[in-house]
Amino acid sequence: MPQNFFNEVQKAQIVKAIQAAELNSSGEIRLHIEKNCPKPNVLDRAKEVFKEIGMTNTAQQNGVLFYLAVEDRKFAVIGDKGIDKVVPDDFWESTKELLKSHFSQGLFTEGFIKAIHLAGEQLKHYFPYQKDDTNELPDEISFG
């Protein structure tokens, strides 16, 4: 069960990291976890999930998705068009490497928190908080 991959304390820590990362930005960050990746290419599945959970609906196209297929040990990090065209060319790959480094040590919560923080810094830089900003997407972890 993907819902049981993190305990309640870990889930709360990740949600808190998402909320903190979004606090200074108009961007949106989500984490989606499922048991298996039904596609041969994890990026194809992440793009599918991105649309399914409404991440294409942000006004500035500045959503970031962290995707994890627990049993298949596959993960991806993708951003919408707005954020993708402004972050450094190696940003997604370096974020994946950070996650991979933590995951190889079994530090999933810590890895996600650090990667979410990095994404938040990029969002803050390119999409700073606006006084009329609203939280366009839920901060909770979604499960497939």
Coordinates of N, CA, C and O in Angstrom, one line a residue:
M1 N 0.8 -1.2 0.0 CA 0.0 0.0 0.0 C 0.9 1.3 0.0 O 1.6 1.5 0.9
P2 N 0.8 2.1 -1.0 CA 1.6 3.3 -1.1 C 1.3 4.2 0.1 O 2.2 5.0 0.5
Q3 N 0.1 4.2 0.6 CA -0.3 5.1 1.7 C 0.5 4.8 3.0 O 0.6 5.7 3.8
N4 N 1.0 3.6 3.0 CA 1.8 3.2 4.2 C 3.3 3.3 4.1 O 4.1 2.9 4.9
F5 N 3.7 3.8 2.9 CA 5.2 3.9 2.7 C 5.8 4.9 3.7 O 6.9 4.6 4.2
F6 N 5.1 5.9 4.0 CA 5.6 6.9 5.1 C 4.6 6.8 6.2 O 3.4 6.6 6.1
N7 N 5.1 6.9 7.5 CA 4.2 6.9 8.6 C 3.6 8.3 8.7 O 4.0 9.2 7.9
E8 N 2.7 8.5 9.6 CA 2.0 9.8 9.8 C 2.9 11.0 10.1 O 2.8 12.1 9.5
V9 N 4.0 10.7 10.9 CA 4.9 11.8 11.2 C 5.7 12.2 9.9 O 5.9 13.4 9.6
Q10 N 6.2 11.2 9.2 CA 6.9 11.5 8.0 C 6.0 12.2 6.9 O 6.5 13.2 6.3
K11 N 4.8 11.8 6.8 CA 3.9 12.5 5.9 C 3.7 13.9 6.3 O 3.7 14.8 5.4
A12 N 3.5 14.2 7.6 CA 3.4 15.5 8.1 C 4.6 16.4 7.8 O 4.5 17.5 7.4
Q13 N 5.8 15.8 7.9 CA 7.0 16.5 7.7 C 7.1 16.9 6.2 O 7.6 18.0 5.9
I14 N 6.7 16.0 5.3 CA 6.8 16.3 3.9 C 5.8 17.3 3.5 O 6.1 18.3 2.8
V15 N 4.6 17.2 4.0 CA 3.6 18.3 3.8 C 4.0 19.6 4.3 O 3.9 20.7 3.6
K16 N 4.6 19.6 5.5 CA 5.2 20.9 6.0 C 6.3 21.5 5.1 O 6.3 22.7 4.9
A17 N 7.1 20.6 4.5 CA 8.2 21.0 3.6 C 7.5 21.7 2.4 O 8.0 22.7 1.9
I18 N 6.5 21.0 1.9 CA 5.8 21.6 0.7 C 5.2 22.9 1.0 O 5.3 23.9 0.3
Q19 N 4.5 23.0 2.2 CA 3.9 24.3 2.6 C 5.0 25.4 2.7 O 4.8 26.5 2.3
A20 N 6.1 25.1 3.3 CA 7.2 26.0 3.5 C 7.8 26.5 2.2 O 8.1 27.6 1.9
A21 N 7.9 25.5 1.3 CA 8.5 25.8 -0.1 C 7.6 26.7 -0.9 O 8.0 27.6 -1.6
E22 N 6.3 26.5 -0.7 CA 5.3 27.3 -1.4 C 5.0 28.7 -0.8 O 4.5 29.6 -1.4
L23 N 5.4 28.9 0.5 CA 5.1 30.1 1.2 C 5.7 31.3 0.6 O 5.0 32.4 0.6
N24 N 6.8 31.3 0.0 CA 7.4 32.5 -0.6 C 7.3 32.5 -2.2 O 8.1 33.1 -2.8
S25 N 6.4 31.7 -2.7 CA 6.3 31.5 -4.1 C 4.8 31.4 -4.6 O 4.0 31.0 -3.8
S26 N 4.6 31.6 -5.8 CA 3.3 31.3 -6.4 C 3.2 29.9 -7.0 O 2.2 29.5 -7.5
G27 N 4.3 29.2 -6.9 CA 4.4 27.9 -7.5 C 3.7 26.8 -6.6 O 3.3 27.1 -5.5
E28 N 3.5 25.7 -7.2 CA 2.8 24.6 -6.5 C 3.7 23.3 -6.6 O 4.2 23.0 -7.7
I29 N 3.8 22.6 -5.5 CA 4.6 21.4 -5.4 C 3.7 20.2 -4.9 O 2.9 20.4 -4.0
R30 N 3.8 19.1 -5.6 CA 3.0 17.9 -5.2 C 3.9 16.7 -5.1 O 4.9 16.6 -5.8
L31 N 3.6 15.7 -4.3 CA 4.2 14.4 -4.2 C 3.1 13.4 -4.5 O 2.1 13.4 -3.8
H32 N 3.4 12.5 -5.5 CA 2.5 11.4 -5.8 C 3.2 10.1 -5.6 O 4.3 9.9 -6.2
I33 N 2.6 9.2 -4.9 CA 3.2 7.9 -4.6 C 2.2 6.8 -5.1 O 1.0 6.9 -4.8
E34 N 2.7 5.8 -5.8 CA 1.9 4.6 -6.1 C 2.8 3.4 -6.0 O 4.0 3.5 -5.9
K35 N 2.1 2.3 -6.0 CA 2.8 1.0 -5.8 C 3.7 0.7 -6.9 O 4.9 0.4 -6.8
N36 N 3.2 0.7 -8.2 CA 3.9 0.3 -9.3 C 3.7 1.4 -10.4 O 2.7 2.1 -10.5
C37 N 4.7 1.5 -11.3 CA 4.7 2.4 -12.4 C 4.1 1.6 -13.6 O 4.8 0.7 -14.1
P38 N 2.9 1.9 -14.1 CA 2.3 1.1 -15.1 C 2.9 1.4 -16.5 O 2.5 0.7 -17.5
K39 N 3.8 2.2 -16.6 CA 4.5 2.6 -17.9 C 5.9 2.1 -17.9 O 6.6 2.1 -16.9
P40 N 6.5 1.7 -19.1 CA 7.9 1.3 -19.1 C 8.8 2.5 -18.8 O 9.8 2.3 -18.1
N41 N 8.4 3.7 -19.2 CA 9.2 4.9 -18.9 C 8.6 5.7 -17.8 O 7.4 6.2 -17.9
V42 N 9.3 5.9 -16.7 CA 8.8 6.6 -15.5 C 8.4 8.0 -15.8 O 7.4 8.5 -15.2
L43 N 9.1 8.7 -16.7 CA 8.7 10.1 -17.1 C 7.4 10.1 -17.7 O 6.6 11.1 -17.5
D44 N 7.1 9.1 -18.6 CA 5.7 9.1 -19.2 C 4.6 9.0 -18.2 O 3.6 9.7 -18.2
R45 N 4.9 8.1 -17.2 CA 3.9 8.0 -16.1 C 3.8 9.3 -15.3 O 2.7 9.7 -14.9
A46 N 4.9 9.9 -15.0 CA 4.9 11.2 -14.2 C 4.1 12.2 -14.9 O 3.3 13.0 -14.3
K47 N 4.3 12.3 -16.2 CA 3.6 13.3 -17.0 C 2.1 13.0 -17.0 O 1.2 13.9 -17.0
E48 N 1.7 11.7 -17.0 CA 0.3 11.3 -17.0 C -0.3 11.8 -15.6 O -1.4 12.3 -15.6
V49 N 0.4 11.5 -14.5 CA 0.0 11.8 -13.2 C -0.1 13.3 -13.1 O -1.1 13.9 -12.5
F50 N 0.8 14.0 -13.6 CA 0.8 15.5 -13.6 C -0.5 16.0 -14.1 O -1.1 16.9 -13.4
K51 N -1.0 15.5 -15.2 CA -2.3 15.9 -15.7 C -3.4 15.5 -14.9 O -4.4 16.2 -14.6
E52 N -3.4 14.2 -14.4 CA -4.5 13.6 -13.7 C -4.8 14.3 -12.4 O -5.9 14.4 -12.0
I53 N -3.7 14.8 -11.7 CA -4.0 15.5 -10.4 C -4.1 17.0 -10.5 O -4.0 17.7 -9.6
G54 N -4.2 17.5 -11.8 CA -4.6 18.9 -12.0 C -3.4 19.8 -12.0 O -3.6 21.0 -11.9
M55 N -2.2 19.3 -12.1 CA -1.0 20.2 -12.0 C -0.9 21.1 -13.3 O -0.1 22.1 -13.2
T56 N -1.6 20.8 -14.3 CA -1.5 21.7 -15.5 C -2.4 22.9 -15.3 O -2.5 23.8 -16.2
N57 N -3.1 23.0 -14.2 CA -4.1 24.1 -14.0 C -3.6 25.3 -13.2 O -4.4 26.1 -12.8
T58 N -2.3 25.4 -13.0 CA -1.8 26.6 -12.4 C -1.7 27.7 -13.3 O -1.3 27.5 -14.5
A59 N -2.0 28.9 -12.9 CA -2.0 30.1 -13.7 C -0.7 30.4 -14.4 O -0.7 30.7 -15.6
Q60 N 0.4 30.2 -13.7 CA 1.7 30.5 -14.3 C 2.5 29.3 -14.8 O 3.7 29.4 -15.1
Q61 N 1.8 28.1 -14.8 CA 2.4 26.9 -15.3 C 3.7 26.6 -14.5 O 4.7 26.3 -15.1
N62 N 3.6 26.7 -13.2 CA 4.7 26.6 -12.3 C 4.6 25.5 -11.3 O 5.0 25.6 -10.1
G63 N 4.0 24.4 -11.7 CA 3.9 23.2 -10.8 C 5.1 22.3 -10.9 O 5.6 22.2 -12.0
V64 N 5.4 21.7 -9.8 CA 6.5 20.7 -9.7 C 6.0 19.4 -9.1 O 5.4 19.5 -8.0
L65 N 6.2 18.3 -9.8 CA 5.7 17.0 -9.3 C 6.9 16.1 -9.0 O 7.8 15.9 -9.8
F66 N 6.8 15.5 -7.8 CA 7.7 14.5 -7.4 C 6.9 13.2 -7.4 O 5.9 13.1 -6.8
Y67 N 7.4 12.2 -8.2 CA 6.6 11.0 -8.4 C 7.5 9.8 -7.9 O 8.7 9.7 -8.2
L68 N 6.8 8.9 -7.2 CA 7.5 7.7 -6.7 C 6.7 6.4 -6.9 O 5.5 6.4 -6.5
A69 N 7.2 5.4 -7.6 CA 6.6 4.1 -7.6 C 7.4 3.2 -6.7 O 8.5 2.8 -7.0
V70 N 6.8 2.9 -5.6 CA 7.5 2.3 -4.5 C 8.1 0.9 -4.8 O 9.3 0.7 -4.7
E71 N 7.2 0.0 -5.3 CA 7.7 -1.4 -5.5 C 8.7 -1.5 -6.7 O 9.6 -2.3 -6.7
D72 N 8.5 -0.6 -7.7 CA 9.3 -0.6 -8.9 C 10.6 0.1 -8.7 O 11.5 0.1 -9.5
R73 N 10.7 0.9 -7.5 CA 11.9 1.7 -7.2 C 12.2 2.7 -8.3 O 13.3 2.8 -8.8
K74 N 11.1 3.3 -8.8 CA 11.3 4.3 -9.9 C 10.8 5.7 -9.4 O 9.8 5.7 -8.6
F75 N 11.4 6.7 -9.8 CA 11.0 8.0 -9.4 C 11.3 9.0 -10.5 O 12.1 8.8 -11.3
A76 N 10.6 10.2 -10.4 CA 10.8 11.2 -11.4 C 10.5 12.6 -10.7 O 9.8 12.6 -9.8
V77 N 11.1 13.6 -11.3 CA 10.8 15.0 -10.9 C 10.5 15.7 -12.2 O 11.4 15.8 -13.1
I78 N 9.4 16.4 -12.3 CA 9.1 17.1 -13.5 C 8.4 18.5 -13.1 O 7.8 18.6 -12.1
G79 N 8.6 19.4 -14.0 CA 8.0 20.7 -13.8 C 7.1 21.1 -15.0 O 7.3 20.6 -16.1
D80 N 6.2 22.0 -14.8 CA 5.3 22.4 -15.9 C 6.1 23.4 -16.8 O 7.3 23.7 -16.4
K81 N 5.5 23.8 -17.9 CA 6.2 24.6 -18.9 C 6.9 25.9 -18.3 O 8.0 26.3 -18.7
G82 N 6.1 26.6 -17.4 CA 6.6 27.8 -16.9 C 7.9 27.7 -16.1 O 8.9 28.5 -16.3
I83 N 7.9 26.8 -15.2 CA 9.1 26.6 -14.4 C 10.2 25.9 -15.2 O 11.4 26.2 -15.1
D84 N 9.8 25.0 -16.1 CA 10.8 24.2 -16.8 C 11.7 25.1 -17.7 O 12.9 24.9 -17.9
K85 N 11.1 26.2 -18.3 CA 11.9 27.0 -19.2 C 12.8 28.0 -18.5 O 13.6 28.6 -19.1
V86 N 12.7 28.2 -17.1 CA 13.5 29.2 -16.5 C 14.5 28.6 -15.5 O 15.5 29.2 -15.2
V87 N 14.3 27.3 -15.1 CA 15.3 26.8 -14.1 C 16.6 26.4 -14.9 O 16.6 26.2 -16.1
P88 N 17.8 26.3 -14.3 CA 19.0 25.9 -15.0 C 18.8 24.6 -15.7 O 18.0 23.7 -15.2
D89 N 19.5 24.4 -16.8 CA 19.4 23.2 -17.6 C 19.5 21.9 -16.8 O 18.9 20.9 -17.1
D90 N 20.4 21.9 -15.8 CA 20.7 20.7 -15.1 C 19.8 20.5 -13.8 O 20.0 19.6 -13.0
F91 N 18.9 21.4 -13.6 CA 18.1 21.5 -12.3 C 17.4 20.1 -12.0 O 17.5 19.6 -10.9
W92 N 16.6 19.6 -13.0 CA 15.8 18.4 -12.7 C 16.8 17.2 -12.5 O 16.5 16.4 -11.6
E93 N 17.8 17.2 -13.3 CA 18.8 16.0 -13.1 C 19.5 16.1 -11.8 O 19.7 15.1 -11.1
S94 N 19.9 17.3 -11.4 CA 20.6 17.4 -10.1 C 19.7 17.1 -8.9 O 20.1 16.6 -7.9
T95 N 18.4 17.5 -9.1 CA 17.4 17.2 -8.0 C 17.2 15.7 -8.0 O 17.1 15.1 -6.9
K96 N 17.2 15.0 -9.1 CA 17.0 13.6 -9.1 C 18.3 12.9 -8.5 O 18.1 11.9 -7.7
E97 N 19.4 13.4 -8.7 CA 20.6 12.9 -8.1 C 20.6 13.0 -6.6 O 21.1 12.1 -5.9
L98 N 20.1 14.2 -6.1 CA 20.0 14.4 -4.7 C 19.1 13.3 -4.1 O 19.4 12.7 -3.1
L99 N 17.9 13.1 -4.8 CA 17.0 12.1 -4.3 C 17.6 10.7 -4.3 O 17.5 9.9 -3.4
K100 N 18.3 10.4 -5.4 CA 18.9 9.1 -5.6 C 19.9 8.8 -4.5 O 19.9 7.7 -3.9
S101 N 20.7 9.8 -4.1 CA 21.7 9.7 -3.1 C 21.0 9.4 -1.7 O 21.5 8.5 -1.0
H102 N 19.9 10.1 -1.4 CA 19.2 9.8 -0.2 C 18.5 8.5 -0.2 O 18.5 7.7 0.8
F103 N 17.8 8.2 -1.3 CA 17.1 6.9 -1.4 C 18.0 5.7 -1.3 O 17.6 4.7 -0.7
S104 N 19.2 5.8 -1.8 CA 20.1 4.6 -1.7 C 20.5 4.3 -0.3 O 20.9 3.2 0.0
Q105 N 20.3 5.3 0.6 CA 20.6 5.1 2.0 C 19.3 4.9 2.8 O 19.4 4.8 4.0
G106 N 18.2 4.7 2.1 CA 16.9 4.5 2.8 C 16.3 5.8 3.4 O 15.4 5.7 4.2
L107 N 16.9 6.9 3.0 CA 16.4 8.2 3.6 C 15.4 8.9 2.7 O 15.7 10.0 2.1
F108 N 14.3 8.3 2.6 CA 13.2 8.8 1.6 C 12.6 10.1 2.1 O 12.5 11.1 1.3
T109 N 12.3 10.2 3.4 CA 11.7 11.4 3.9 C 12.7 12.6 3.8 O 12.3 13.7 3.3
E110 N 13.9 12.4 4.2 CA 14.9 13.4 4.2 C 15.2 13.8 2.7 O 15.4 15.0 2.5
G111 N 15.3 12.9 1.8 CA 15.5 13.2 0.4 C 14.4 14.1 -0.1 O 14.7 15.1 -0.8
F112 N 13.2 13.7 0.1 CA 12.1 14.5 -0.4 C 12.1 15.9 0.2 O 11.8 16.9 -0.5
I113 N 12.3 16.0 1.5 CA 12.3 17.3 2.1 C 13.4 18.2 1.5 O 13.1 19.4 1.2
K114 N 14.6 17.7 1.3 CA 15.6 18.5 0.7 C 15.3 18.8 -0.7 O 15.6 20.0 -1.2
A115 N 14.8 17.9 -1.5 CA 14.5 18.2 -2.9 C 13.3 19.2 -3.0 O 13.3 20.0 -3.9
I116 N 12.4 19.1 -2.1 CA 11.2 20.0 -2.1 C 11.8 21.4 -1.8 O 11.3 22.4 -2.4
H117 N 12.7 21.5 -0.8 CA 13.3 22.8 -0.5 C 14.0 23.4 -1.7 O 13.9 24.6 -2.0
L118 N 14.8 22.6 -2.4 CA 15.4 23.1 -3.6 C 14.4 23.6 -4.7 O 14.7 24.6 -5.3
A119 N 13.4 22.8 -4.9 CA 12.4 23.3 -5.8 C 11.7 24.6 -5.4 O 11.5 25.5 -6.2
G120 N 11.5 24.7 -4.1 CA 10.9 25.9 -3.5 C 11.8 27.1 -3.7 O 11.4 28.2 -4.0
E121 N 13.1 26.9 -3.6 CA 14.1 28.0 -3.8 C 14.0 28.5 -5.3 O 14.0 29.7 -5.6
Q122 N 13.9 27.5 -6.2 CA 13.8 27.9 -7.6 C 12.5 28.6 -7.9 O 12.4 29.7 -8.6
L123 N 11.4 28.1 -7.3 CA 10.1 28.8 -7.5 C 10.1 30.2 -6.9 O 9.6 31.1 -7.5
K124 N 10.7 30.3 -5.7 CA 10.8 31.6 -5.0 C 11.6 32.6 -5.9 O 11.2 33.8 -6.1
H125 N 12.6 32.1 -6.5 CA 13.5 33.0 -7.4 C 12.7 33.4 -8.7 O 12.7 34.6 -9.0
Y126 N 12.1 32.5 -9.3 CA 11.4 32.8 -10.6 C 10.0 33.1 -10.5 O 9.4 33.8 -11.4
F127 N 9.3 32.7 -9.5 CA 7.9 33.0 -9.3 C 7.6 33.4 -7.8 O 7.0 32.7 -7.0
P128 N 8.1 34.6 -7.5 CA 8.0 35.1 -6.1 C 6.5 35.2 -5.7 O 5.6 35.4 -6.5
Y129 N 6.3 35.1 -4.4 CA 4.9 35.3 -3.8 C 4.3 36.6 -4.2 O 5.0 37.6 -4.2
Q130 N 3.1 36.6 -4.6 CA 2.3 37.8 -4.9 C 1.3 38.0 -3.9 O 0.7 37.0 -3.3
K131 N 0.9 39.2 -3.6 CA 0.0 39.4 -2.5 C -1.4 38.8 -2.7 O -2.1 38.5 -1.7
D132 N -1.7 38.6 -3.9 CA -3.1 38.0 -4.2 C -2.9 36.5 -4.5 O -3.9 35.9 -5.0
D133 N -1.8 35.9 -4.2 CA -1.6 34.5 -4.4 C -2.5 33.6 -3.6 O -2.8 33.9 -2.5
T134 N -3.0 32.6 -4.3 CA -3.8 31.6 -3.6 C -3.2 30.2 -3.8 O -2.5 30.0 -4.8
N135 N -3.4 29.3 -2.9 CA -2.9 28.0 -3.0 C -3.8 27.2 -4.1 O -4.9 26.9 -3.8
E136 N -3.2 27.0 -5.2 CA -4.0 26.5 -6.4 C -4.2 25.0 -6.3 O -5.2 24.5 -6.9
L137 N -3.4 24.3 -5.6 CA -3.5 22.8 -5.5 C -3.3 22.4 -4.1 O -2.6 23.0 -3.3
P138 N -3.8 21.2 -3.7 CA -3.6 20.7 -2.3 C -2.2 20.4 -2.1 O -1.4 20.1 -3.0
D139 N -1.8 20.6 -0.8 CA -0.4 20.3 -0.4 C -0.2 18.8 0.0 O 0.9 18.4 0.2
E140 N -1.3 18.1 0.2 CA -1.2 16.7 0.7 C -0.6 15.8 -0.3 O -0.7 16.1 -1.5
I141 N 0.0 14.7 0.2 CA 0.5 13.7 -0.7 C -0.6 13.0 -1.4 O -1.6 12.7 -0.7
S142 N -0.5 12.7 -2.7 CA -1.5 12.0 -3.4 C -1.0 10.6 -3.6 O 0.2 10.3 -3.7
F143 N -2.0 9.6 -3.7 CA -1.6 8.2 -3.8 C -2.4 7.6 -5.0 O -3.6 7.9 -5.2
G144 N -1.7 6.7 -5.7 CA -2.4 6.0 -6.8 C -2.6 4.6 -6.5 O -2.2 4.1 -5.6

